[in-house]
mmCIF file of C-alpha atoms in Angstrom:
data_model
loop_
_atom_site.group_PDB
_atom_site.id
_atom_site.type_symbol
_atom_site.label_atom_id
_atom_site.label_comp_id
_atom_site.label_asym_id
_atom_site.label_seq_id
_atom_site.Cartn_x
_atom_site.Cartn_y
_atom_site.Cartn_z
ATOM 1 C CA MET H 116 -0.014 15.886 -21.598
ATOM 2 C CA GLY H 117 -2.051 14.832 -19.840
ATOM 3 C CA GLY H 118 -4.091 18.209 -19.393
ATOM 4 C CA LYS H 119 -7.756 18.134 -17.020
ATOM 5 C CA LYS H 120 -9.314 15.315 -18.299
ATOM 6 C CA GLU H 121 -10.191 13.723 -14.806
ATOM 7 C CA ILE H 122 -8.733 9.903 -13.798
ATOM 8 C CA GLU H 123 -10.412 7.170 -12.202
ATOM 9 C CA GLY H 124 -8.163 5.421 -10.854
ATOM 10 C CA ASN H 125 -10.057 2.419 -9.621
ATOM 11 C CA PHE H 126 -11.033 -1.115 -10.514
ATOM 12 C CA HIS H 127 -13.237 -2.305 -8.021
ATOM 13 C CA HIS H 128 -10.391 -4.478 -6.850
ATOM 14 C CA ILE H 129 -11.815 -4.736 -3.639
ATOM 15 C CA ALA H 130 -15.833 -4.898 -2.973
ATOM 16 C CA PHE H 131 -18.010 -6.340 -0.499
ATOM 17 C CA ARG H 132 -20.616 -7.663 -2.277
ATOM 18 C CA ASP H 133 -23.981 -10.708 -1.094
ATOM 19 C CA GLY H 134 -22.015 -11.091 2.516
ATOM 20 C CA ALA H 135 -18.678 -11.738 0.859
ATOM 21 C CA LEU H 136 -15.308 -9.997 0.464
ATOM 22 C CA VAL H 137 -14.468 -10.021 -3.511
ATOM 23 C CA LEU H 138 -10.246 -8.828 -3.876
ATOM 24 C CA LEU H 139 -8.749 -8.848 -7.259
ATOM 25 C CA ASP H 140 -6.023 -12.050 -7.013
ATOM 26 C CA GLN H 141 -3.450 -9.243 -7.725
ATOM 27 C CA ARG H 142 -1.103 -12.355 -7.877
ATOM 28 C CA LYS H 143 -1.867 -12.922 -11.641
ATOM 29 C CA LEU H 144 -1.817 -9.740 -12.741
ATOM 30 C CA PRO H 145 -1.132 -8.862 -15.421
ATOM 31 C CA ARG H 146 -1.769 -12.293 -17.562
ATOM 32 C CA GLU H 147 -5.245 -12.267 -15.494
ATOM 33 C CA GLU H 148 -8.244 -10.530 -13.927
ATOM 34 C CA VAL H 149 -9.089 -13.339 -11.567
ATOM 35 C CA TYR H 150 -11.499 -12.045 -8.436
ATOM 36 C CA LEU H 151 -11.491 -14.793 -5.055
ATOM 37 C CA GLU H 152 -14.502 -14.564 -2.786
ATOM 38 C CA CYS H 153 -13.496 -14.927 1.193
ATOM 39 C CA ARG H 154 -16.814 -15.501 3.373
ATOM 40 C CA THR H 155 -14.377 -16.189 6.689
ATOM 41 C CA GLU H 156 -12.386 -14.211 8.981
ATOM 42 C CA ASP H 157 -10.193 -16.947 8.503
ATOM 43 C CA GLU H 158 -9.793 -16.692 4.410
ATOM 44 C CA ALA H 159 -9.452 -12.508 4.706
ATOM 45 C CA ALA H 160 -6.626 -13.018 6.432
ATOM 46 C CA GLU H 161 -4.660 -15.895 4.283
ATOM 47 C CA ALA H 162 -5.624 -13.669 1.160
ATOM 48 C CA ILE H 163 -3.687 -10.739 2.718
ATOM 49 C CA LYS H 164 -0.717 -12.807 3.650
ATOM 50 C CA THR H 165 -0.518 -14.049 0.553
ATOM 51 C CA MET H 166 -0.151 -11.055 -1.000
ATOM 52 C CA VAL H 167 -4.198 -11.230 -2.844
ATOM 53 C CA VAL H 168 -4.505 -7.675 -1.249
ATOM 54 C CA ARG H 169 -1.327 -6.073 -0.500
ATOM 55 C CA GLY H 170 -0.595 -2.115 -0.470
ATOM 56 C CA ALA H 171 -0.734 -1.015 3.581
ATOM 57 C CA PRO H 172 -4.067 1.000 3.372
ATOM 58 C CA ALA H 173 -5.658 -2.530 1.445
ATOM 59 C CA ILE H 174 -4.597 -4.258 3.593
ATOM 60 C CA GLY H 175 -6.561 -1.709 6.635
ATOM 61 C CA ILE H 176 -9.752 -2.329 4.622
ATOM 62 C CA ALA H 177 -9.463 -5.528 3.410
ATOM 63 C CA ALA H 178 -8.837 -6.446 7.784
ATOM 64 C CA GLY H 179 -11.984 -4.266 8.798
ATOM 65 C CA TYR H 180 -14.424 -6.190 6.336
ATOM 66 C CA GLY H 181 -12.677 -9.910 8.147
ATOM 67 C CA MET H 182 -13.593 -8.460 10.819
ATOM 68 C CA ALA H 183 -16.891 -7.578 9.898
ATOM 69 C CA LEU H 184 -17.366 -10.942 8.124
ATOM 70 C CA ALA H 185 -16.036 -12.389 11.524
ATOM 71 C CA ALA H 186 -19.582 -10.745 13.669
ATOM 72 C CA ALA H 187 -21.307 -12.190 10.884
ATOM 73 C CA ARG H 188 -20.612 -15.740 11.011
ATOM 74 C CA HIS H 189 -21.197 -15.241 14.569
ATOM 75 C CA ALA H 190 -24.014 -13.405 14.565
ATOM 76 C CA GLY H 191 -26.422 -15.815 15.603
ATOM 77 C CA SER H 192 -24.422 -17.300 18.749
ATOM 78 C CA GLY H 193 -25.048 -15.108 21.499
ATOM 79 C CA ALA H 194 -23.347 -11.151 22.380
ATOM 80 C CA GLY H 195 -20.386 -13.391 24.159
ATOM 81 C CA ALA H 196 -19.290 -16.471 21.348
ATOM 82 C CA GLN H 197 -19.449 -12.959 19.144
ATOM 83 C CA ARG H 198 -17.212 -11.140 21.042
ATOM 84 C CA GLU H 199 -14.771 -14.164 21.319
ATOM 85 C CA ALA H 200 -15.188 -14.359 17.724
ATOM 86 C CA LEU H 201 -13.901 -10.972 17.317
ATOM 87 C CA GLU H 202 -11.287 -10.895 19.254
ATOM 88 C CA GLY H 203 -10.096 -14.273 18.263
ATOM 89 C CA ALA H 204 -10.182 -12.960 13.890
ATOM 90 C CA ALA H 205 -8.502 -9.393 15.862
ATOM 91 C CA ARG H 206 -5.059 -12.138 16.893
ATOM 92 C CA VAL H 207 -5.463 -13.846 13.079
ATOM 93 C CA LEU H 208 -6.246 -11.548 11.150
ATOM 94 C CA GLY H 209 -2.864 -9.250 12.837
ATOM 95 C CA ALA H 210 -0.902 -11.226 12.390
ATOM 96 C CA THR H 211 -0.990 -11.448 8.553
ATOM 97 C CA ARG H 212 1.573 -9.207 7.466
ATOM 98 C CA PRO H 213 3.633 -7.252 10.750
ATOM 99 C CA THR H 214 5.222 -4.179 8.603
ATOM 100 C CA ALA H 215 1.757 -2.479 7.602
ATOM 101 C CA VAL H 216 0.688 -0.071 10.329
ATOM 102 C CA ASN H 217 -3.070 0.840 8.774
ATOM 103 C CA LEU H 218 -4.015 -3.073 9.523
ATOM 104 C CA PHE H 219 -3.911 -2.754 13.134
ATOM 105 C CA TRP H 220 -5.335 0.856 13.079
ATOM 106 C CA ALA H 221 -8.349 -0.939 10.983
ATOM 107 C CA ILE H 222 -8.617 -4.190 13.669
ATOM 108 C CA GLU H 223 -8.092 -1.305 16.491
ATOM 109 C CA LYS H 224 -10.873 0.998 15.007
ATOM 110 C CA MET H 225 -13.786 -2.211 14.540
ATOM 111 C CA MET H 226 -12.770 -3.435 18.237
ATOM 112 C CA ALA H 227 -12.923 0.379 19.742
ATOM 113 C CA HIS H 228 -16.581 0.620 17.934
ATOM 114 C CA VAL H 229 -17.310 -3.246 19.411
ATOM 115 C CA ASP H 230 -16.263 -2.160 22.877
ATOM 116 C CA LYS H 231 -18.406 0.790 23.072
ATOM 117 C CA SER H 232 -21.325 -0.738 21.162
ATOM 118 C CA ALA H 233 -24.853 -2.101 22.959
ATOM 119 C CA SER H 234 -26.323 -3.112 20.187
ATOM 120 C CA ARG H 235 -27.735 -6.934 20.508
ATOM 121 C CA PRO H 236 -25.311 -9.546 17.472
ATOM 122 C CA GLU H 237 -27.453 -8.642 14.587
ATOM 123 C CA ALA H 238 -27.320 -5.196 14.603
ATOM 124 C CA LEU H 239 -23.439 -5.129 15.809
ATOM 125 C CA ALA H 240 -22.774 -6.582 12.660
ATOM 126 C CA GLU H 241 -25.048 -4.238 10.812
ATOM 127 C CA GLU H 242 -22.553 -1.519 12.218
ATOM 128 C CA LEU H 243 -18.794 -3.038 11.724
ATOM 129 C CA LEU H 244 -20.379 -3.867 8.148
ATOM 130 C CA ARG H 245 -20.707 -0.176 7.779
ATOM 131 C CA LEU H 246 -17.586 0.183 9.121
ATOM 132 C CA ALA H 247 -15.657 -0.949 7.327
ATOM 133 C CA GLU H 248 -16.945 0.172 3.815
ATOM 134 C CA ALA H 249 -16.915 3.984 5.568
ATOM 135 C CA MET H 250 -13.099 3.287 5.652
ATOM 136 C CA HIS H 251 -13.553 2.085 1.942
ATOM 137 C CA GLU H 252 -14.375 5.049 0.858
ATOM 138 C CA GLU H 253 -12.265 7.287 3.120
ATOM 139 C CA ASP H 254 -8.957 5.778 1.980
ATOM 140 C CA ALA H 255 -10.310 6.989 -1.750
ATOM 141 C CA ALA H 256 -11.291 10.392 -0.476
ATOM 142 C CA VAL H 257 -7.935 10.677 1.077
ATOM 143 C CA CYS H 258 -5.754 8.995 -1.663
ATOM 144 C CA ARG H 259 -7.255 11.909 -3.988
ATOM 145 C CA ARG H 260 -6.192 14.689 -1.339
ATOM 146 C CA ILE H 261 -3.476 13.255 -1.159
ATOM 147 C CA GLY H 262 -2.653 13.628 -5.204
ATOM 148 C CA ASP H 263 -3.176 16.478 -5.174
ATOM 149 C CA LEU H 264 -1.319 17.997 -2.625
ATOM 150 C CA GLY H 265 1.966 15.911 -3.949
ATOM 151 C CA ALA H 266 1.560 17.255 -7.430
ATOM 152 C CA ALA H 267 1.205 20.179 -7.007
ATOM 153 C CA LEU H 268 5.338 19.845 -6.214
ATOM 154 C CA LEU H 269 6.385 18.508 -9.453
ATOM 155 C CA PRO H 270 7.474 20.755 -12.378
ATOM 156 C CA GLU H 271 5.522 20.939 -15.528
ATOM 157 C CA GLY H 272 6.050 18.199 -17.875
ATOM 158 C CA SER H 273 8.238 16.173 -14.951
ATOM 159 C CA SER H 274 9.658 12.341 -15.272
ATOM 160 C CA VAL H 275 8.972 10.596 -12.081
ATOM 161 C CA LEU H 276 9.802 6.875 -10.477
ATOM 162 C CA THR H 277 8.201 5.059 -8.276
ATOM 163 C CA HIS H 278 9.065 2.237 -6.926
ATOM 164 C CA CYS H 279 6.719 -1.055 -5.999
ATOM 165 C CA ASN H 280 2.949 0.098 -5.971
ATOM 166 C CA ALA H 281 1.693 2.108 -4.616
ATOM 167 C CA GLY H 282 -1.365 3.299 -6.671
ATOM 168 C CA ALA H 283 -5.026 2.521 -6.066
ATOM 169 C CA LEU H 284 -4.517 -1.166 -6.236
ATOM 170 C CA ALA H 285 -2.224 -0.787 -2.853
ATOM 171 C CA THR H 286 -5.656 1.611 -1.136
ATOM 172 C CA GLY H 287 -8.984 1.477 -1.476
ATOM 173 C CA GLY H 288 -8.699 3.273 -4.976
ATOM 174 C CA TYR H 289 -6.684 5.906 -6.759
ATOM 175 C CA GLY H 290 -3.753 4.920 -4.984
ATOM 176 C CA THR H 291 -0.907 7.525 -2.771
ATOM 177 C CA ALA H 292 2.585 7.130 -4.616
ATOM 178 C CA GLY H 293 -0.420 6.509 -7.133
ATOM 179 C CA GLY H 294 -2.663 9.533 -6.621
ATOM 180 C CA VAL H 295 0.106 11.690 -6.702
ATOM 181 C CA ILE H 296 1.354 10.639 -10.141
ATOM 182 C CA ARG H 297 -2.298 10.543 -11.439
ATOM 183 C CA SER H 298 -3.348 13.890 -9.932
ATOM 184 C CA GLY H 299 0.460 15.200 -11.891
ATOM 185 C CA PHE H 300 -0.385 13.909 -15.333
ATOM 186 C CA ARG H 301 -4.092 15.326 -14.929
ATOM 187 C CA ASP H 302 -2.357 18.599 -14.269
ATOM 188 C CA GLY H 303 0.390 18.505 -16.938
ATOM 189 C CA ARG H 304 2.883 18.231 -14.582
ATOM 190 C CA VAL H 305 4.171 14.071 -15.153
ATOM 191 C CA ARG H 306 5.183 13.407 -18.445
ATOM 192 C CA GLU H 307 5.734 9.933 -18.234
ATOM 193 C CA VAL H 308 6.310 7.182 -14.605
ATOM 194 C CA PHE H 309 9.395 5.226 -14.489
ATOM 195 C CA VAL H 310 8.900 2.272 -12.966
ATOM 196 C CA ASP H 311 11.082 0.032 -11.116
ATOM 197 C CA GLU H 312 10.313 -3.417 -11.355
ATOM 198 C CA THR H 313 10.191 -4.511 -7.701
ATOM 199 C CA ARG H 314 12.243 -7.469 -7.193
ATOM 200 C CA PRO H 315 11.628 -10.329 -6.203
ATOM 201 C CA PHE H 316 7.365 -9.805 -6.303
ATOM 202 C CA LEU H 317 7.194 -7.661 -8.953
ATOM 203 C CA GLN H 318 4.400 -5.114 -7.648
ATOM 204 C CA GLY H 319 6.375 -2.515 -10.204
ATOM 205 C CA ALA H 320 6.402 -4.788 -13.134
ATOM 206 C CA ARG H 321 3.139 -6.601 -12.643
ATOM 207 C CA LEU H 322 0.794 -4.319 -10.945
ATOM 208 C CA THR H 323 2.235 -0.589 -11.427
ATOM 209 C CA ALA H 324 2.672 -0.504 -14.565
ATOM 210 C CA TRP H 325 -0.280 -2.655 -15.861
ATOM 211 C CA GLU H 326 -2.642 0.336 -14.202
ATOM 212 C CA LEU H 327 -1.104 3.304 -15.499
ATOM 213 C CA SER H 328 -0.971 2.634 -18.304
ATOM 214 C CA ARG H 329 -4.797 1.107 -18.622
ATOM 215 C CA ASP H 330 -5.504 5.270 -17.311
ATOM 216 C CA GLY H 331 -3.213 5.770 -20.503
ATOM 217 C CA ILE H 332 -0.209 6.811 -18.119
ATOM 218 C CA PRO H 333 2.832 6.975 -20.698
ATOM 219 C CA VAL H 334 5.210 4.095 -18.698
ATOM 220 C CA VAL H 335 8.647 3.129 -18.968
ATOM 221 C CA LEU H 336 9.853 -0.144 -17.371
ATOM 222 C CA ILE H 337 12.926 -0.340 -15.783
ATOM 223 C CA THR H 338 15.008 -3.599 -13.698
ATOM 224 C CA ASP H 339 15.726 -1.847 -10.352
ATOM 225 C CA ASN H 340 19.938 -1.658 -10.618
ATOM 226 C CA MET H 341 19.077 0.622 -14.176
ATOM 227 C CA ALA H 342 17.792 3.529 -11.415
ATOM 228 C CA ALA H 343 20.930 5.791 -10.746
ATOM 229 C CA HIS H 344 21.623 5.047 -14.399
ATOM 230 C CA CYS H 345 18.587 6.485 -15.150
ATOM 231 C CA MET H 346 19.655 9.448 -12.682
ATOM 232 C CA ARG H 347 23.006 10.078 -13.680
ATOM 233 C CA LEU H 348 21.425 10.768 -17.115
ATOM 234 C CA GLY H 349 18.955 12.886 -15.951
ATOM 235 C CA LYS H 350 15.787 11.296 -16.762
ATOM 236 C CA ILE H 351 14.107 11.430 -13.149
ATOM 237 C CA GLY H 352 13.161 14.786 -12.422
ATOM 238 C CA ALA H 353 11.233 13.363 -8.723
ATOM 239 C CA ILE H 354 10.844 9.922 -6.710
ATOM 240 C CA VAL H 355 7.082 9.248 -5.471
ATOM 241 C CA VAL H 356 7.292 6.690 -3.412
ATOM 242 C CA GLY H 357 4.031 4.782 -0.617
ATOM 243 C CA ALA H 358 5.135 3.817 2.793
ATOM 244 C CA ASP H 359 4.201 1.422 4.654
ATOM 245 C CA ARG H 360 4.662 2.066 8.752
ATOM 246 C CA VAL H 361 6.081 6.147 9.290
ATOM 247 C CA ALA H 362 7.627 6.304 12.574
ATOM 248 C CA ALA H 363 7.247 9.263 14.499
ATOM 249 C CA ASN H 364 10.721 11.248 14.072
ATOM 250 C CA GLY H 365 9.223 10.410 10.414
ATOM 251 C CA ASP H 366 11.819 7.496 8.856
ATOM 252 C CA VAL H 367 9.425 5.577 6.756
ATOM 253 C CA ALA H 368 9.186 1.866 6.349
ATOM 254 C CA ASN H 369 8.242 0.672 2.559
ATOM 255 C CA LYS H 370 8.906 -2.034 -0.503
ATOM 256 C CA ILE H 371 12.431 -3.345 0.313
ATOM 257 C CA GLY H 372 15.019 -1.124 -2.013
ATOM 258 C CA THR H 373 13.516 2.475 -1.100
ATOM 259 C CA TYR H 374 16.181 2.786 0.595
ATOM 260 C CA GLY H 375 18.557 2.622 -2.046
ATOM 261 C CA LEU H 376 16.285 5.114 -4.472
ATOM 262 C CA ALA H 377 16.462 7.706 -1.485
ATOM 263 C CA VAL H 378 20.335 7.680 -0.992
ATOM 264 C CA LEU H 379 21.214 8.061 -5.022
ATOM 265 C CA ALA H 380 17.928 10.419 -4.815
ATOM 266 C CA ARG H 381 20.282 12.285 -2.452
ATOM 267 C CA GLU H 382 23.228 12.348 -4.477
ATOM 268 C CA HIS H 383 21.757 13.119 -7.745
ATOM 269 C CA GLY H 384 19.929 15.790 -6.766
ATOM 270 C CA VAL H 385 16.478 14.227 -7.056
ATOM 271 C CA PRO H 386 13.973 15.152 -4.897
ATOM 272 C CA PHE H 387 12.601 12.026 -2.972
ATOM 273 C CA TYR H 388 8.592 12.367 -1.623
ATOM 274 C CA VAL H 389 6.463 9.690 0.078
ATOM 275 C CA ALA H 390 2.605 9.708 -0.191
ATOM 276 C CA ALA H 391 0.936 8.078 2.602
ATOM 277 C CA PRO H 392 -2.474 8.094 4.424
ATOM 278 C CA THR H 393 -2.050 10.125 8.161
ATOM 279 C CA SER H 394 -2.780 6.473 9.313
ATOM 280 C CA THR H 395 0.041 5.335 8.527
ATOM 281 C CA ILE H 396 1.794 7.177 10.919
ATOM 282 C CA ASP H 397 3.121 5.288 14.325
ATOM 283 C CA MET H 398 3.188 7.284 17.090
ATOM 284 C CA GLU H 399 5.030 4.608 19.275
ATOM 285 C CA ALA H 400 6.972 3.263 17.020
ATOM 286 C CA LYS H 401 10.121 6.517 18.222
ATOM 287 C CA GLY H 402 11.964 5.566 15.075
ATOM 288 C CA GLY H 403 12.564 2.941 12.149
ATOM 289 C CA ALA H 404 14.556 0.779 14.054
ATOM 290 C CA ASP H 405 10.829 0.042 15.683
ATOM 291 C CA ILE H 406 9.572 -1.133 13.315
ATOM 292 C CA PRO H 407 8.978 -4.602 12.374
ATOM 293 C CA ILE H 408 10.720 -5.674 9.060
ATOM 294 C CA GLU H 409 8.352 -8.783 7.624
ATOM 295 C CA GLU H 410 10.632 -11.827 6.298
ATOM 296 C CA ARG H 411 8.908 -13.319 2.848
ATOM 297 C CA PRO H 412 9.774 -16.761 1.954
ATOM 298 C CA GLU H 413 13.036 -17.917 0.726
ATOM 299 C CA GLU H 414 11.407 -19.657 -2.738
ATOM 300 C CA GLU H 415 10.628 -15.749 -3.813
ATOM 301 C CA VAL H 416 13.814 -15.205 -4.768
ATOM 302 C CA ARG H 417 14.325 -18.556 -5.184
ATOM 303 C CA SER H 418 12.346 -18.372 -8.333
ATOM 304 C CA PHE H 419 11.572 -16.487 -10.949
ATOM 305 C CA GLY H 420 7.615 -16.578 -12.917
ATOM 306 C CA GLY H 421 7.687 -19.861 -10.959
ATOM 307 C CA ALA H 422 10.964 -21.138 -12.418
ATOM 308 C CA LEU H 423 14.533 -21.921 -10.118
ATOM 309 C CA VAL H 424 16.666 -19.657 -11.152
ATOM 310 C CA ALA H 425 18.702 -20.121 -8.069
ATOM 311 C CA PRO H 426 20.761 -23.603 -6.112
ATOM 312 C CA GLU H 427 17.404 -24.827 -4.886
ATOM 313 C CA ASP H 428 19.719 -24.959 -1.181
ATOM 314 C CA VAL H 429 20.624 -21.588 -1.209
ATOM 315 C CA ARG H 430 20.261 -19.695 1.652
ATOM 316 C CA VAL H 431 17.847 -17.164 0.672
ATOM 317 C CA PHE H 432 17.694 -13.149 2.866
ATOM 318 C CA ASN H 433 14.011 -11.753 1.686
ATOM 319 C CA PRO H 434 13.143 -8.718 3.677
ATOM 320 C CA ALA H 435 10.304 -7.349 2.204
ATOM 321 C CA PHE H 436 10.546 -3.658 3.505
ATOM 322 C CA ASP H 437 13.599 -1.590 4.018
ATOM 323 C CA VAL H 438 14.025 2.245 6.585
ATOM 324 C CA THR H 439 14.608 5.398 4.880
ATOM 325 C CA PRO H 440 15.561 7.766 7.525
ATOM 326 C CA ALA H 441 13.811 10.653 7.775
ATOM 327 C CA ARG H 442 17.114 13.425 6.319
ATOM 328 C CA PHE H 443 16.349 11.512 2.814
ATOM 329 C CA VAL H 444 12.616 12.475 2.429
ATOM 330 C CA ASP H 445 11.783 15.930 1.047
ATOM 331 C CA ALA H 446 8.650 15.575 1.936
ATOM 332 C CA LEU H 447 5.909 13.641 3.130
ATOM 333 C CA VAL H 448 2.184 14.355 1.541
ATOM 334 C CA THR H 449 -0.203 13.336 3.915
ATOM 335 C CA GLU H 450 -4.475 14.366 3.273
ATOM 336 C CA ARG H 451 -3.170 16.668 5.956
ATOM 337 C CA GLY H 452 -0.787 18.946 4.115
ATOM 338 C CA LEU H 453 2.972 18.433 3.949
ATOM 339 C CA VAL H 454 5.814 17.785 5.840
ATOM 340 C CA ARG H 455 9.635 18.615 5.017
ATOM 341 C CA LEU H 456 11.170 16.208 7.074
ATOM 342 C CA ALA H 457 14.680 16.392 5.367
ATOM 343 C CA ASP H 458 14.208 20.061 6.826
ATOM 344 C CA GLY H 459 13.729 18.664 9.601
ATOM 345 C CA GLU H 460 9.757 19.872 9.952
ATOM 346 C CA SER H 461 8.363 17.554 12.376
ATOM 347 C CA LEU H 462 4.715 15.177 12.148
ATOM 348 C CA GLY H 463 3.327 17.674 15.014
ATOM 349 C CA SER H 464 2.504 19.989 11.718
ATOM 350 C CA ILE H 465 0.061 17.771 11.037
ATOM 351 C CA LEU H 466 -0.805 15.943 13.548
ATOM 352 C CA GLY H 467 -1.110 18.673 16.498
#
């Protein structure tokens, strides 16, 4: 059991040092721990697009630092040129991952500060860096709050299933779904964690299994198509996942495969929980049909570990996300409280 031992859940995977955004290259985990430096907004955008950094909150944080890089690089060019560069950076960064709403939330927050600031270019660049750092710190604190609230939903000694990676690596630290697991393990509520591989990019196998094992939390790795069998055998007491966008009606966009887990959970009587900060809620998207779904490169499915596993000319459909209807979500766990969507509660209970 986890007892009351505090778990850090911070792998220093995002940092700003010596004028550069420093990112742990998540594509290389778990075999190598390699850090990549981004010194321009374009380099930050490329890191987001190619999944050096991934997970909705972490993407937003990286975008915030990307905007700060743009402001600093053009601070000596005059206010007009700096403003033009920031607008360009907002477009470039915003084009990287269309489903993760935290990306746009962070960019809009940075531009809102630009709009209201009367500071000279050098001072504005410093202000934007401080704002990006504050967003980073705030996200880590929000995740700990989500973790503690969500852990209280779990019976003592639970076996929890999670999908993809909504842990420390996907956030500013500690994690959303990963935060619920960490707090639950600390409090003796989580006994072990079943982790889906999460094909085709293997975020569960490569990232979640790695970071939970590093924290001493027992992990059982399964392929995605084993989840139903595990539920039928009674091995799963609850499912906890993250979210990349939550629509106004409570529909949840998350890593592809999440919808299937929710349907299976309902069939087997397993509670299905979504953990996400309120910054992931998009009130302009009325329902799941309004959420744009990113499609990833075909090569991610045709190959495995760099080796071709399918005919090289076979057609591929590779959506990165799917949408789970609100009626399947027993509780949305946010830093402001719980919303029991399956019971008909609305997001207004936490946003009002």
